[in-house]
Coordinates of C-alpha atoms in Angstrom, one line a residue:
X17 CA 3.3 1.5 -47.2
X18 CA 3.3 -1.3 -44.8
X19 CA 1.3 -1.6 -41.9
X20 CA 2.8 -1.3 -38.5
X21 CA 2.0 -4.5 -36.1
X22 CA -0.9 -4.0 -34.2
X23 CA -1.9 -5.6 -30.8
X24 CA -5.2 -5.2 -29.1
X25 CA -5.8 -3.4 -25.7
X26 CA -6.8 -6.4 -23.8
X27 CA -3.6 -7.9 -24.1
X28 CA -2.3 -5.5 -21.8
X29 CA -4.3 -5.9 -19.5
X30 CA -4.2 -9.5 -19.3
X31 CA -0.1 -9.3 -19.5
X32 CA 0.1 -6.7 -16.5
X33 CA -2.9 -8.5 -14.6
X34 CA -0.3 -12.0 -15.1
X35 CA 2.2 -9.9 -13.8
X36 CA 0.5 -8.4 -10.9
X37 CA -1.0 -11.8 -9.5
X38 CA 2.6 -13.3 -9.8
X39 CA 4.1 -10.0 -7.8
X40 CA 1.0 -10.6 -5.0
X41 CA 1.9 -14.1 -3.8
X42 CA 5.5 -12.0 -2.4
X43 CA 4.0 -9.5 -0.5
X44 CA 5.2 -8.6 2.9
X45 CA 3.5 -10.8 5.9
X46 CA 2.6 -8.1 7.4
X47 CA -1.0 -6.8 8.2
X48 CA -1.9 -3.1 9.2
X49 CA -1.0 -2.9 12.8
X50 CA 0.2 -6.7 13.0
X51 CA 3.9 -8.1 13.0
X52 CA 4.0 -11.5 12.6
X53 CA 7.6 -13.4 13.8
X54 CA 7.4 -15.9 11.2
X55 CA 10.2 -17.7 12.6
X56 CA 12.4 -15.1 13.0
X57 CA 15.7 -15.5 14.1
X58 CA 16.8 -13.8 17.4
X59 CA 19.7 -11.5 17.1
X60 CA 23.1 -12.8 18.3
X61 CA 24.3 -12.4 21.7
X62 CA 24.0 -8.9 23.6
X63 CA 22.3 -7.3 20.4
X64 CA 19.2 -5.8 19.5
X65 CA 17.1 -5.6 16.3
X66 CA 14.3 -3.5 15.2
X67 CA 11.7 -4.1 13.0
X68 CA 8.3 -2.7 12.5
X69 CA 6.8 0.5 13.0
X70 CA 3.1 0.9 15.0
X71 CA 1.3 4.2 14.6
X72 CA -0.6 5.7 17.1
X73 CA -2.2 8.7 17.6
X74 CA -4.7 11.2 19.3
X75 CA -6.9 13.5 18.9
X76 CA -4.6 16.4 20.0
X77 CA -1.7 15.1 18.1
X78 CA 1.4 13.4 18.6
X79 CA 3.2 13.0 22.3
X80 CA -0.3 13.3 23.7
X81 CA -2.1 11.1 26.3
X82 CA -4.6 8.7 24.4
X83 CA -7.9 8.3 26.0
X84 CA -9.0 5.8 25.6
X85 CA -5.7 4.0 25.8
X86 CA -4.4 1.8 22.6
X87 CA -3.2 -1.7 23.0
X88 CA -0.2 -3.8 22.7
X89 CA -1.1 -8.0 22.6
X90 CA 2.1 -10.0 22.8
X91 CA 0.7 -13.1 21.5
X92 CA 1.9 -16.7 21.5
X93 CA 5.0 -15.6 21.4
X94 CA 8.0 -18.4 22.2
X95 CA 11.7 -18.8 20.9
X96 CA 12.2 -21.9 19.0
X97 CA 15.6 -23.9 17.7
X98 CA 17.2 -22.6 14.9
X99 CA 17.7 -25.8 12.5
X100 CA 19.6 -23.6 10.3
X101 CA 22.1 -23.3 13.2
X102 CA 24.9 -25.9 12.6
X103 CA 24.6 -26.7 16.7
X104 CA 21.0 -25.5 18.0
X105 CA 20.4 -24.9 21.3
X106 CA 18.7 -28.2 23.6
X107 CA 15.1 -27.5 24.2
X108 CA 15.2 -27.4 27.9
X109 CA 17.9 -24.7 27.5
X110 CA 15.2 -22.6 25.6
X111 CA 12.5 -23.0 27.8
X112 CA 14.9 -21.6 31.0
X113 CA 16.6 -19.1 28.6
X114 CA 15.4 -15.3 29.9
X115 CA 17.4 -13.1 27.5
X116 CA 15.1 -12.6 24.7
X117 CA 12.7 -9.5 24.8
X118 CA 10.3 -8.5 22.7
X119 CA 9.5 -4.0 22.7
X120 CA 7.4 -1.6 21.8
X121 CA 8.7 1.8 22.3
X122 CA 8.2 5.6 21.2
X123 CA 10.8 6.4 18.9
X124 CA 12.0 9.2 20.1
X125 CA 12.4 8.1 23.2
X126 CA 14.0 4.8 22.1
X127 CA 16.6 6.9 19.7
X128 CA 17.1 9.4 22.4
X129 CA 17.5 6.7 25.8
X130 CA 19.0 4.2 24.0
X131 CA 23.1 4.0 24.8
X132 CA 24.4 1.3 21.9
X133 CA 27.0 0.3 24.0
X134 CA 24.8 0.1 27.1
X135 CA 21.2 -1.3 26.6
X136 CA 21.4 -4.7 28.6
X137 CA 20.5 -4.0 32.1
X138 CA 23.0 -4.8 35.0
X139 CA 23.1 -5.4 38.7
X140 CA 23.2 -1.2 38.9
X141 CA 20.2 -0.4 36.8
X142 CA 18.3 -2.6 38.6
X143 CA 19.2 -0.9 42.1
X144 CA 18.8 2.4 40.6
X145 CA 15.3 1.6 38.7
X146 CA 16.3 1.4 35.6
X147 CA 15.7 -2.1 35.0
X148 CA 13.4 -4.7 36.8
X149 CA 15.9 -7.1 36.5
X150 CA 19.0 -7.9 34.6
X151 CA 19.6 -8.9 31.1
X152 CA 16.9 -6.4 29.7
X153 CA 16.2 -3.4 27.7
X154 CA 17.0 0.0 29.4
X155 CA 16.1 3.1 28.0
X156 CA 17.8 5.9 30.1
X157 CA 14.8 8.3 30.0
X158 CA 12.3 9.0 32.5
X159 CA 8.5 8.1 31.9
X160 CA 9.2 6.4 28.8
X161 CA 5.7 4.5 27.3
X162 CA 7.5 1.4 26.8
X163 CA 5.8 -2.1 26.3
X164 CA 7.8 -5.5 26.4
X165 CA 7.8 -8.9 27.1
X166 CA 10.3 -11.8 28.1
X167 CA 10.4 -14.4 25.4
X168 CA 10.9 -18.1 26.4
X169 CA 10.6 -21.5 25.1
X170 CA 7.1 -21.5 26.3
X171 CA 4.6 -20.2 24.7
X172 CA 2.9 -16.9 26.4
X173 CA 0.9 -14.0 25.7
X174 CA 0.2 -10.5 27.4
X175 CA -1.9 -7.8 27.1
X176 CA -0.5 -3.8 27.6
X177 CA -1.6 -0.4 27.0
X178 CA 0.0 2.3 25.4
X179 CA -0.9 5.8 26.8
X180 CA 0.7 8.1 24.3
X181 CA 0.2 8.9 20.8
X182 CA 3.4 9.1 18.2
X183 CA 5.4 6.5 16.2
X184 CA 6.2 3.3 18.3
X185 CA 9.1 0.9 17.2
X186 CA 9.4 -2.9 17.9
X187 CA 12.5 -4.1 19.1
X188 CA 14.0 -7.3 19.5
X189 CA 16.4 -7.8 22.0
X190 CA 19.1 -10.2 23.0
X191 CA 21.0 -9.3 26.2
X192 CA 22.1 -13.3 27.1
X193 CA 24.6 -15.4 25.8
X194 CA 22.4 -17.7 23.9
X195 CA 22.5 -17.9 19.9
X196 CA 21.3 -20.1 17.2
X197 CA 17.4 -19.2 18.4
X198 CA 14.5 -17.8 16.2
X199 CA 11.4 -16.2 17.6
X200 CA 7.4 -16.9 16.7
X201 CA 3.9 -15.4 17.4
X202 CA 3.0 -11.8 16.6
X203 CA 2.9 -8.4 18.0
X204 CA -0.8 -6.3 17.8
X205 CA -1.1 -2.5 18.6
X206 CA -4.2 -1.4 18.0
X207 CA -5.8 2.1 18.2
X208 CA -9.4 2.9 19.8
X209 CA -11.1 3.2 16.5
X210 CA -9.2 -0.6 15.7
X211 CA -6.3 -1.9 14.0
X212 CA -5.9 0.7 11.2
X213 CA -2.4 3.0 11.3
X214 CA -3.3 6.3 12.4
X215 CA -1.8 7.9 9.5
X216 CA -4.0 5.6 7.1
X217 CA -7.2 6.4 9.2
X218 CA -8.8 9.1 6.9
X219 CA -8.6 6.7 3.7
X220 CA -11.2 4.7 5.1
X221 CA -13.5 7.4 4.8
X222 CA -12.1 9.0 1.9
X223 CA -12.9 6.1 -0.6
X224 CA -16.0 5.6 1.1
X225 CA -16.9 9.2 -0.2
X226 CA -15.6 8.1 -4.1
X227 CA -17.3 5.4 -4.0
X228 CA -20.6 7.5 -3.8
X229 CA -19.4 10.1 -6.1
X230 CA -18.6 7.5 -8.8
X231 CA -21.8 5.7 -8.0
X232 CA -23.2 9.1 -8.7
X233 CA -21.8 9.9 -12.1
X234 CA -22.1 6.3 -13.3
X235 CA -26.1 6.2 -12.9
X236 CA -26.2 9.7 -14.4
X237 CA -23.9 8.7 -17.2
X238 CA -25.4 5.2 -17.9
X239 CA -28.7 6.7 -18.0
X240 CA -27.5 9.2 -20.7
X241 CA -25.2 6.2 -22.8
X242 CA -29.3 4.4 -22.9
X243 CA -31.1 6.9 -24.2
X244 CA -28.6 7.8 -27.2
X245 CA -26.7 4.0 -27.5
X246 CA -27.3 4.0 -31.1
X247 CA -25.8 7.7 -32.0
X248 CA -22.8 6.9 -29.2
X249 CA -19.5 7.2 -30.4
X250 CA -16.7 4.4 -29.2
X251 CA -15.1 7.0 -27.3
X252 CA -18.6 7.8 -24.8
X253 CA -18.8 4.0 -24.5
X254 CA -15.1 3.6 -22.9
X255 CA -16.1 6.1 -20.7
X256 CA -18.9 4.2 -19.2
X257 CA -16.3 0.8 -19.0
X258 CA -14.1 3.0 -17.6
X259 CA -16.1 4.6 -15.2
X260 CA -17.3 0.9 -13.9
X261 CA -14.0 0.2 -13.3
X262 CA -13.3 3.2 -11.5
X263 CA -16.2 1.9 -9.2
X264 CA -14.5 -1.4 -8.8
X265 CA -11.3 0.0 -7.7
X266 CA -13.2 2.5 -4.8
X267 CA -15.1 -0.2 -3.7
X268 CA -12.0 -2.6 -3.4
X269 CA -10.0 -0.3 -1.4
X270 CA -12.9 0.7 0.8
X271 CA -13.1 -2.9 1.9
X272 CA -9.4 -2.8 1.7
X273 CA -9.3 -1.0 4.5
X274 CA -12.3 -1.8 6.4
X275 CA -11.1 -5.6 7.0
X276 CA -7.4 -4.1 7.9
X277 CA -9.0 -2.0 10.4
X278 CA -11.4 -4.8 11.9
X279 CA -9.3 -7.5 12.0
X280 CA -5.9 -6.1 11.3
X281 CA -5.6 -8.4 8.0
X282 CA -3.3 -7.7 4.7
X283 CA -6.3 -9.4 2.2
X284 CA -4.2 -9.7 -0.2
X285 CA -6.7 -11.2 -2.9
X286 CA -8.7 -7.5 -2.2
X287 CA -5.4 -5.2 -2.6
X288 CA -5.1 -7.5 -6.1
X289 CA -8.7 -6.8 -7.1
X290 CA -8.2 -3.2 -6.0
X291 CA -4.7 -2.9 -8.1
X292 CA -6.0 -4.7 -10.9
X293 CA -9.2 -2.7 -11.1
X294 CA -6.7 0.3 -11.8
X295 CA -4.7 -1.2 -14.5
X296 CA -7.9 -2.4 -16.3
X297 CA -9.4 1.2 -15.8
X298 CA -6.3 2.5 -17.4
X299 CA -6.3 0.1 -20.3
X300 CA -10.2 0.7 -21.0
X301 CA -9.5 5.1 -20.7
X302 CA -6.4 3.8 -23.3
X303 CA -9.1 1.5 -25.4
X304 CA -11.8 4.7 -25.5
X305 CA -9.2 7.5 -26.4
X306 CA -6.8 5.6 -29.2
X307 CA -9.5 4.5 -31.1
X308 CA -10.4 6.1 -34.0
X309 CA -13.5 7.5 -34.6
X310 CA -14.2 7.0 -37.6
X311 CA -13.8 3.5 -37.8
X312 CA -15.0 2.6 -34.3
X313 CA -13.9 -0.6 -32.5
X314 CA -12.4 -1.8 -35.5
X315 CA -9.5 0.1 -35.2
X316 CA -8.8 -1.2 -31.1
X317 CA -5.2 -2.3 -31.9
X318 CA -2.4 -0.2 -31.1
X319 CA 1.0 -0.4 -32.1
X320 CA 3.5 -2.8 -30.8
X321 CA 5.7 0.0 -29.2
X322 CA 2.5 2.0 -27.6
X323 CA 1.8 -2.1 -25.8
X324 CA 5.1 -2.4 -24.5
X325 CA 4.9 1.4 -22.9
X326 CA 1.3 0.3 -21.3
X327 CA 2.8 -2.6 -20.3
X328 CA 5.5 -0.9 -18.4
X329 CA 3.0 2.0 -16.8
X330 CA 0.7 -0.9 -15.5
X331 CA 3.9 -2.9 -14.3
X332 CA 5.5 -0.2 -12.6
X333 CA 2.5 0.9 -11.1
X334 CA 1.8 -1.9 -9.3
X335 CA 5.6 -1.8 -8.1
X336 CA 4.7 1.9 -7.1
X337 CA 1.2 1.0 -5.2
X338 CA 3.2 -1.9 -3.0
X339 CA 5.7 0.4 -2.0
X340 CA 3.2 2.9 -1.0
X341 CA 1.3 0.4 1.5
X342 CA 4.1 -0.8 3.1
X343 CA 6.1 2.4 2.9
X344 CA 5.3 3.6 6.7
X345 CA 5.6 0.3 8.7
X346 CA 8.8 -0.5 7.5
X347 CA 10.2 3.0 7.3
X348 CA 10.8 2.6 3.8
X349 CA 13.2 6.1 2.9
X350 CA 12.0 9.0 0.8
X351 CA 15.2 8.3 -1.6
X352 CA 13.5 4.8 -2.1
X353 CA 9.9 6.0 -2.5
X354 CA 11.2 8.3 -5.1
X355 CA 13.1 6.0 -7.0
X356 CA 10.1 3.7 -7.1
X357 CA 7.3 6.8 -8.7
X358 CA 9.8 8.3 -11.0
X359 CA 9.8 5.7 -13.3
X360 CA 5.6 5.6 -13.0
X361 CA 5.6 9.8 -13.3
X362 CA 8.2 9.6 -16.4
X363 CA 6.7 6.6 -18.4
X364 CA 3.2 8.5 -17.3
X365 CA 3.9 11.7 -18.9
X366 CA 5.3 9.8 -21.8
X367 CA 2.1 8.3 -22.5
X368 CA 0.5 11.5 -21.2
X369 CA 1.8 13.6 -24.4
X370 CA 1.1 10.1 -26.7
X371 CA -2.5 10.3 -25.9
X372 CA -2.7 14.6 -26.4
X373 CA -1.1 14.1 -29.8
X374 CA -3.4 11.2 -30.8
X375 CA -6.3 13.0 -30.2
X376 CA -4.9 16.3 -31.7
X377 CA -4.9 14.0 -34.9
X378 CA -8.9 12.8 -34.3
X379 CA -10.0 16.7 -34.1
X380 CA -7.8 17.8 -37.6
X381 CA -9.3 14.4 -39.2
X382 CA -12.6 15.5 -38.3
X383 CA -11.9 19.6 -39.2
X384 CA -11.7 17.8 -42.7
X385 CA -15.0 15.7 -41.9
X386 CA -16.8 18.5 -41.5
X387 CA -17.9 16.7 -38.3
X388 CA -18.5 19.8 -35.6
X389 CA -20.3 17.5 -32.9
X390 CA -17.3 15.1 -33.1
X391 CA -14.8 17.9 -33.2
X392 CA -16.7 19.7 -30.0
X393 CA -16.8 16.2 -28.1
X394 CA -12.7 15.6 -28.9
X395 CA -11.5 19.1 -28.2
X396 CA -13.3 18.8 -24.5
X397 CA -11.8 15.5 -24.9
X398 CA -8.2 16.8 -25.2
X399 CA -8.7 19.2 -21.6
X400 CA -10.1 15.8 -20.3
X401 CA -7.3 13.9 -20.6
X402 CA -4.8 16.4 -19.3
X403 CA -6.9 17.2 -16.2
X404 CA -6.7 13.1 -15.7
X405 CA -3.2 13.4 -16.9
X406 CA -2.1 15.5 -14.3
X407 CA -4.6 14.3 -11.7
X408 CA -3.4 10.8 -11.9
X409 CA 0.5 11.7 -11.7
X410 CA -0.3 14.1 -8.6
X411 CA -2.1 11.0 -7.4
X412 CA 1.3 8.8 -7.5
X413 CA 0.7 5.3 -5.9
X414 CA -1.8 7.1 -3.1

């Protein structure tokens, strides 16, 4: 009978790593608690635009008072010329121009105050305190925490505090007459702890913890592979490469998160070593578990269609763990979330059931063998792989 084509594991790896360093260089420019108006244009006249969303919380939960206080830095911000714009605005018309404004605002005060047909301030709202002046936003709610700033063609900054905790919204306003304008500089809220979202404070500490606990079972378990190396079977030394990279990938997003919280930063090279950690830890669990035992790591091919569904996994992952960083700051919808893991959770359970049945086959091979330690180590095996199984779906693209 002829032989089906066989590829070896590291090829997928390398194909999905290819993959994922192309996908990295089009990340969002966003980072953590940091909007950045890369040249931005301004919406047209007597509109509004929002954006981003800022999380902020405290202790007693959302709508609270925050002490201490978090921050809002309006910084360097300035409206430029749009060259797009078949007829851009002179410069000295910018620099005078006043109806550009930069927000941050609760949400539910902004959905709840805002009138769509009315949220450009007039002569009345500024004599009944609505407004400071006119040709700004107005939010028609009483002790609204609301932080903005007039844009001009000058470049200015400002410092404000935000006194309550919840979801805050950035809005871009544009209550003049003037189009053809874009917007630069950036917007920073930051929380008392620093610039990490409030809802992504507890990973921090989280994979600081799995990063100990794999620490842990790799000393015990590389201690255990030196002592027996020579009697080790293929399988017991993919779980050590496995386990490393299971290290790697903690570590990664431990200082993942530590530099978005200290400086607000989206390192992207350190979300691609974190990402990439996971695929190669997947394709090393793959390498350990499809290998046949009796022949060791010269059987470390698999078959052309069992590459392609790595491939995809590792591919779609990646897809899934992107959406999943960016998912609350841009208010991504649960439809869209959705549609993005159940590709990961279908092609996962796909290989999920490939793997079960593969090392079914090892333990009736070795039934025939006569091999009992083999047969004990793959049958503890098979309950291994659907704990991970399961674990890793439930898991998604957290």
């Amino acid at each position: 009978a002829a032989v089906p084509p066989r590829l070896p594991m590291r090829g997928s790896a390398a194909l999905a790593s290819l993959v994922a360093l192309c996908c990295s260089f089009s990340l969002p420019g966003v980072r953590a608690q940091v909007f950045d108006f890369a040249d931005v244009p301004a919406p047209g006249s007597h509109t509004l635009q929002t954006h981003y969303y800022f999380h902020v919380r405290a202790p007693q939960g959302p709508g609270q008072d925050i002490e201490p206080a978090a921050t809002v830095h309006f910084k360097n911000l300035r409206l430029v010329a749009n060259q797009n714009d078949p007829k851009p605005p002179s410069a000295q018309s910018i620099v005078e121009y006043k109806g550009v404004q930069v927000s941050v605002s609760l949400d539910e005060d902004f959905k709840a105050a805002m009138d769509p047909t009315h949220f450009c301030s007039r002569a009345a709202d500024v004599s009944t305190g609505a407004a400071k002046a006119e040709g700004q936003l107005v939010l028609k709610i009483q002790g609204s925490d609301v932080a903005s700033f007039i844009v001009s063609g000058d470049s200015g900054s400002s410092e404000q505090l935000l006194r309550k905790s919840g979801l805050y919204v950035l809005v871009l306003t544009n209550c003049g007459d003037m189009d053809g304008i874009s917007v630069l500089g950036s917007v920073e809220v930051k929380n008392a702890w620093g610039f990490l979202p409030a809802i992504d404070r507890g990973k921090q500490a989280l994979y600081g913890f799995v990063v100990a606990f794999y620490l842990s079972v790799g000393v015990i378990w590389t201690l255990l592979c030196l002592r027996w190396w020579k009697s080790l079977l293929h399988v017991q030394k993919g779980i050590l490469l496995t386990i490393s990279f299971c290290i790697s990938e903690s570590v990664a997003w431990w200082c993942f998160f530590q530099v978005r919280n200290s400086t607000g930063g989206f390192p992207p090279f350190v979300f691609l070593l974190a990402t990439l950690s996971s695929i190669w830890k997947t394709v090393a669990g793959f390498y350990a578990i499809m290998t046949d035992p009796s022949r060791g790591a010269e059987d470390a091919g698999i078959s052309v269609q069992t590459h392609a569904l790595l491939m995809l996994y590792l591919v779609l992952q990646f897809h899934l763990k992107v959406i999943m960083s960016f998912r609350h700051g841009f208010a991504l919808t649960l439809t869209t979330v959705l549609l993005s893991a159940l590709p990961v959770f279908v092609v996962g359970a796909i290989m999920l059931v490939s793997v079960y049945h593969k090392v079914n086959s090892f333990v009736e091979m070795l039934q025939g063998e006569k091999a009992e330690h083999k047969i004990l180590l793959y049958q503890r095996l098979q309950g291994l792989v659907l704990f991970a199984g399961f674990f890793s779906l439930h898991r998604g693209g957290a």
